[in-house]
Amino acid sequence: MVLTRKGEAVEGSYTLFTVIGGTRLTHGSSSITLTGKVSQGALQYEWRWGNDYFGRGELRASADGEALSGTWGYNKAPDGAGTWQLRRAKE
């Protein structure tokens, strides 16, 4: 996942794929986009995968700023579909 923040606005994307027998397979329109806004210490976001799938979620940063964790959901629900545990990539 790559996120870019400009002020309170955040945009990003990530790729959905599966590895089977050492081969990386993407799923249709594999790029999922994310847009959101930082408010009260949390990123409230909306995600979209092609024209058929979309939802909302929330991410919060760890105290050291090196990780994000949160939830995601389908349609208008910000949770109920899964959780995130993300770490900042080392450059």
CSV table of N, CA and C in Angstrom, one decimal:
chain,number,residue,atom,x,y,z
A,1,MET,N,0.8,-1.2,0.0
A,1,MET,CA,0.0,0.0,0.0
A,1,MET,C,0.9,1.2,0.0
A,2,VAL,N,0.5,2.2,-0.8
A,2,VAL,CA,1.2,3.5,-0.9
A,2,VAL,C,0.2,4.5,-0.5
A,3,LEU,N,0.5,5.3,0.5
A,3,LEU,CA,-0.3,6.4,0.9
A,3,LEU,C,0.4,7.8,0.8
A,4,THR,N,-0.3,8.8,0.3
A,4,THR,CA,0.3,10.1,0.2
A,4,THR,C,-0.6,11.1,0.9
A,5,ARG,N,0.0,11.9,1.8
A,5,ARG,CA,-0.8,12.8,2.6
A,5,ARG,C,-0.4,14.3,2.2
A,6,LYS,N,-1.5,15.1,1.9
A,6,LYS,CA,-1.3,16.5,1.6
A,6,LYS,C,-2.3,17.2,2.6
A,7,GLY,N,-1.7,17.8,3.7
A,7,GLY,CA,-2.5,18.4,4.7
A,7,GLY,C,-3.3,17.3,5.4
A,8,GLU,N,-4.6,17.4,5.4
A,8,GLU,CA,-5.5,16.4,6.0
A,8,GLU,C,-6.0,15.4,5.0
A,9,ALA,N,-5.8,15.6,3.7
A,9,ALA,CA,-6.2,14.7,2.6
A,9,ALA,C,-5.2,13.6,2.4
A,10,VAL,N,-5.7,12.4,2.2
A,10,VAL,CA,-4.8,11.2,1.9
A,10,VAL,C,-5.4,10.5,0.7
A,11,GLU,N,-4.5,10.1,-0.2
A,11,GLU,CA,-4.8,9.3,-1.3
A,11,GLU,C,-3.8,8.1,-1.4
A,12,GLY,N,-4.3,7.0,-1.9
A,12,GLY,CA,-3.4,5.8,-2.0
A,12,GLY,C,-3.9,4.7,-2.9
A,13,SER,N,-3.2,3.7,-3.0
A,13,SER,CA,-3.6,2.5,-3.7
A,13,SER,C,-2.8,1.3,-3.2
A,14,TYR,N,-3.4,0.1,-3.5
A,14,TYR,CA,-2.7,-1.1,-3.2
A,14,TYR,C,-3.2,-2.2,-4.2
A,15,THR,N,-2.4,-3.3,-4.3
A,15,THR,CA,-2.7,-4.3,-5.3
A,15,THR,C,-3.1,-5.6,-4.6
A,16,LEU,N,-4.2,-6.2,-5.1
A,16,LEU,CA,-4.7,-7.4,-4.5
A,16,LEU,C,-4.1,-8.5,-5.4
A,17,PHE,N,-3.5,-9.5,-4.8
A,17,PHE,CA,-2.9,-10.7,-5.5
A,17,PHE,C,-2.9,-11.9,-4.6
A,18,THR,N,-2.7,-13.0,-5.3
A,18,THR,CA,-2.6,-14.3,-4.6
A,18,THR,C,-1.3,-15.0,-5.2
A,19,VAL,N,-0.6,-15.7,-4.3
A,19,VAL,CA,0.5,-16.5,-4.8
A,19,VAL,C,0.2,-18.0,-4.7
A,20,ILE,N,0.2,-18.6,-5.9
A,20,ILE,CA,-0.1,-20.1,-5.9
A,20,ILE,C,1.0,-20.8,-6.6
A,21,GLY,N,1.7,-21.7,-5.9
A,21,GLY,CA,2.8,-22.4,-6.4
A,21,GLY,C,3.9,-21.5,-6.9
A,22,GLY,N,4.1,-20.4,-6.1
A,22,GLY,CA,5.2,-19.5,-6.5
A,22,GLY,C,4.9,-18.5,-7.6
A,23,THR,N,3.7,-18.6,-8.1
A,23,THR,CA,3.3,-17.7,-9.2
A,23,THR,C,2.3,-16.6,-8.6
A,24,ARG,N,2.6,-15.4,-8.9
A,24,ARG,CA,1.8,-14.2,-8.4
A,24,ARG,C,0.7,-14.0,-9.4
A,25,LEU,N,-0.6,-14.1,-8.9
A,25,LEU,CA,-1.8,-13.9,-9.8
A,25,LEU,C,-2.5,-12.7,-9.3
A,26,THR,N,-2.9,-11.8,-10.2
A,26,THR,CA,-3.7,-10.6,-9.8
A,26,THR,C,-5.1,-11.0,-10.0
A,27,HIS,N,-6.0,-10.2,-9.4
A,27,HIS,CA,-7.5,-10.5,-9.5
A,27,HIS,C,-8.2,-9.4,-10.3
A,28,GLY,N,-8.5,-9.6,-11.5
A,28,GLY,CA,-9.2,-8.7,-12.3
A,28,GLY,C,-8.5,-7.3,-12.3
A,29,SER,N,-9.3,-6.3,-12.0
A,29,SER,CA,-8.8,-4.9,-11.9
A,29,SER,C,-8.1,-4.9,-10.5
A,30,SER,N,-6.8,-5.2,-10.4
A,30,SER,CA,-6.2,-5.5,-9.1
A,30,SER,C,-5.9,-4.2,-8.3
A,31,SER,N,-5.9,-3.0,-8.9
A,31,SER,CA,-5.6,-1.8,-8.2
A,31,SER,C,-6.8,-1.3,-7.4
A,32,ILE,N,-6.6,-1.2,-6.1
A,32,ILE,CA,-7.6,-0.7,-5.2
A,32,ILE,C,-7.2,0.7,-4.8
A,33,THR,N,-8.1,1.7,-5.0
A,33,THR,CA,-7.8,3.0,-4.6
A,33,THR,C,-8.4,3.4,-3.3
A,34,LEU,N,-7.8,4.3,-2.6
A,34,LEU,CA,-8.2,4.8,-1.3
A,34,LEU,C,-8.1,6.3,-1.2
A,35,THR,N,-9.1,6.9,-0.7
A,35,THR,CA,-9.1,8.4,-0.5
A,35,THR,C,-9.7,8.6,0.9
A,36,GLY,N,-9.2,9.6,1.6
A,36,GLY,CA,-9.7,9.9,2.9
A,36,GLY,C,-9.2,11.2,3.5
A,37,LYS,N,-9.5,11.4,4.8
A,37,LYS,CA,-9.2,12.6,5.5
A,37,LYS,C,-8.7,12.2,6.9
A,38,VAL,N,-7.7,12.9,7.4
A,38,VAL,CA,-7.2,12.7,8.8
A,38,VAL,C,-8.0,13.6,9.7
A,39,SER,N,-8.6,13.0,10.7
A,39,SER,CA,-9.4,13.8,11.6
A,39,SER,C,-9.3,13.2,13.0
A,40,GLN,N,-9.0,13.9,14.0
A,40,GLN,CA,-9.0,13.5,15.4
A,40,GLN,C,-8.0,12.3,15.5
A,41,GLY,N,-6.9,12.3,14.8
A,41,GLY,CA,-5.9,11.3,15.0
A,41,GLY,C,-6.1,10.0,14.2
A,42,ALA,N,-7.2,10.0,13.3
A,42,ALA,CA,-7.5,8.8,12.6
A,42,ALA,C,-7.7,9.1,11.1
A,43,LEU,N,-7.4,8.2,10.2
A,43,LEU,CA,-7.7,8.3,8.8
A,43,LEU,C,-9.0,7.7,8.5
A,44,GLN,N,-10.0,8.4,8.2
A,44,GLN,CA,-11.3,7.9,7.8
A,44,GLN,C,-11.2,7.8,6.2
A,45,TYR,N,-11.4,6.7,5.7
A,45,TYR,CA,-11.2,6.5,4.2
A,45,TYR,C,-12.3,5.8,3.5
A,46,GLU,N,-12.3,5.9,2.2
A,46,GLU,CA,-13.2,5.1,1.3
A,46,GLU,C,-12.3,4.4,0.4
A,47,TRP,N,-12.6,3.2,0.0
A,47,TRP,CA,-11.8,2.4,-0.9
A,47,TRP,C,-12.7,2.0,-2.1
A,48,ARG,N,-12.1,1.7,-3.3
A,48,ARG,CA,-12.9,1.3,-4.4
A,48,ARG,C,-12.0,0.3,-5.2
A,49,TRP,N,-12.6,-0.8,-5.7
A,49,TRP,CA,-12.0,-1.8,-6.5
A,49,TRP,C,-12.8,-1.9,-7.8
A,50,GLY,N,-12.4,-1.3,-8.9
A,50,GLY,CA,-13.2,-1.4,-10.1
A,50,GLY,C,-14.5,-0.6,-9.9
A,51,ASN,N,-15.5,-1.1,-10.6
A,51,ASN,CA,-16.8,-0.4,-10.5
A,51,ASN,C,-17.8,-1.1,-9.6
A,52,ASP,N,-17.4,-2.3,-9.1
A,52,ASP,CA,-18.4,-3.1,-8.4
A,52,ASP,C,-18.2,-3.2,-6.9
A,53,TYR,N,-17.0,-2.9,-6.4
A,53,TYR,CA,-16.7,-3.1,-5.0
A,53,TYR,C,-16.2,-1.8,-4.4
A,54,PHE,N,-16.7,-1.5,-3.2
A,54,PHE,CA,-16.3,-0.3,-2.5
A,54,PHE,C,-16.7,-0.4,-1.0
A,55,GLY,N,-16.1,0.5,-0.2
A,55,GLY,CA,-16.4,0.5,1.2
A,55,GLY,C,-15.7,1.6,1.9
A,56,ARG,N,-15.6,1.5,3.2
A,56,ARG,CA,-15.0,2.5,4.1
A,56,ARG,C,-14.1,1.8,5.1
A,57,GLY,N,-13.4,2.6,5.8
A,57,GLY,CA,-12.6,2.1,6.9
A,57,GLY,C,-11.9,3.2,7.7
A,58,GLU,N,-11.1,2.8,8.7
A,58,GLU,CA,-10.4,3.7,9.6
A,58,GLU,C,-9.1,3.1,9.9
A,59,LEU,N,-8.0,4.0,9.9
A,59,LEU,CA,-6.7,3.6,10.2
A,59,LEU,C,-6.2,4.6,11.3
A,60,ARG,N,-5.4,4.0,12.3
A,60,ARG,CA,-4.8,4.9,13.3
A,60,ARG,C,-3.3,4.5,13.4
A,61,ALA,N,-2.5,5.6,13.6
A,61,ALA,CA,-1.1,5.4,13.6
A,61,ALA,C,-0.7,4.9,15.0
A,62,SER,N,0.4,4.2,15.1
A,62,SER,CA,1.0,3.8,16.4
A,62,SER,C,1.7,5.0,17.0
A,63,ALA,N,2.1,4.9,18.2
A,63,ALA,CA,2.7,6.1,18.9
A,63,ALA,C,4.0,6.5,18.3
A,64,ASP,N,4.7,5.6,17.7
A,64,ASP,CA,6.0,5.9,17.1
A,64,ASP,C,5.9,6.3,15.6
A,65,GLY,N,4.7,6.2,15.1
A,65,GLY,CA,4.4,6.6,13.7
A,65,GLY,C,4.9,5.6,12.7
A,66,GLU,N,5.3,4.4,13.1
A,66,GLU,CA,5.9,3.4,12.2
A,66,GLU,C,4.9,2.4,11.7
A,67,ALA,N,3.7,2.4,12.2
A,67,ALA,CA,2.7,1.4,11.9
A,67,ALA,C,1.3,2.0,11.9
A,68,LEU,N,0.4,1.4,11.1
A,68,LEU,CA,-1.0,1.8,11.0
A,68,LEU,C,-1.8,0.5,11.3
A,69,SER,N,-2.9,0.6,12.0
A,69,SER,CA,-3.8,-0.5,12.2
A,69,SER,C,-5.2,0.0,12.1
A,70,GLY,N,-6.2,-0.8,11.8
A,70,GLY,CA,-7.5,-0.4,11.7
A,70,GLY,C,-8.4,-1.4,11.0
A,71,THR,N,-9.5,-0.9,10.5
A,71,THR,CA,-10.6,-1.8,10.0
A,71,THR,C,-11.0,-1.4,8.6
A,72,TRP,N,-11.7,-2.3,7.9
A,72,TRP,CA,-12.4,-1.9,6.7
A,72,TRP,C,-13.7,-2.7,6.5
A,73,GLY,N,-14.6,-2.1,5.8
A,73,GLY,CA,-15.9,-2.7,5.6
A,73,GLY,C,-16.4,-2.5,4.2
A,74,TYR,N,-17.5,-3.1,3.8
A,74,TYR,CA,-18.1,-2.9,2.5
A,74,TYR,C,-19.2,-1.8,2.6
A,75,ASN,N,-19.5,-1.2,1.5
A,75,ASN,CA,-20.5,-0.2,1.3
A,75,ASN,C,-20.3,0.9,2.3
A,76,LYS,N,-21.3,1.2,3.2
A,76,LYS,CA,-21.1,2.4,4.1
A,76,LYS,C,-20.6,2.0,5.5
A,77,ALA,N,-20.4,0.7,5.7
A,77,ALA,CA,-19.9,0.2,7.0
A,77,ALA,C,-18.3,0.4,7.0
A,78,PRO,N,-17.8,1.0,8.1
A,78,PRO,CA,-16.3,1.2,8.2
A,78,PRO,C,-15.6,0.0,8.8
A,79,ASP,N,-16.3,-1.1,9.1
A,79,ASP,CA,-15.7,-2.2,9.7
A,79,ASP,C,-16.6,-3.5,9.4
A,80,GLY,N,-16.2,-4.6,9.9
A,80,GLY,CA,-16.9,-5.8,9.7
A,80,GLY,C,-16.4,-6.7,8.6
A,81,ALA,N,-15.5,-6.2,7.7
A,81,ALA,CA,-15.0,-7.1,6.6
A,81,ALA,C,-13.5,-7.5,6.9
A,82,GLY,N,-12.8,-6.8,7.7
A,82,GLY,CA,-11.4,-7.2,8.0
A,82,GLY,C,-10.7,-6.2,8.8
A,83,THR,N,-9.4,-6.5,9.1
A,83,THR,CA,-8.6,-5.6,9.8
A,83,THR,C,-7.2,-5.4,9.1
A,84,TRP,N,-6.6,-4.3,9.4
A,84,TRP,CA,-5.3,-4.0,8.8
A,84,TRP,C,-4.2,-3.9,9.9
A,85,GLN,N,-3.0,-4.4,9.6
A,85,GLN,CA,-1.8,-4.3,10.4
A,85,GLN,C,-0.7,-3.9,9.5
A,86,LEU,N,-0.4,-2.6,9.3
A,86,LEU,CA,0.6,-2.2,8.3
A,86,LEU,C,1.8,-1.6,9.0
A,87,ARG,N,3.0,-1.8,8.4
A,87,ARG,CA,4.2,-1.3,8.9
A,87,ARG,C,4.9,-0.4,7.8
A,88,ARG,N,5.5,0.7,8.2
A,88,ARG,CA,6.2,1.5,7.3
A,88,ARG,C,7.3,0.7,6.6
A,89,ALA,N,7.4,0.8,5.3
A,89,ALA,CA,8.5,0.1,4.6
A,89,ALA,C,9.8,0.8,4.9
A,90,LYS,N,10.8,0.0,5.0
A,90,LYS,CA,12.2,0.5,5.2
A,90,LYS,C,12.8,0.9,3.8
A,91,GLU,N,13.3,2.1,3.8
A,91,GLU,CA,13.9,2.6,2.5
A,91,GLU,C,15.3,2.2,2.3
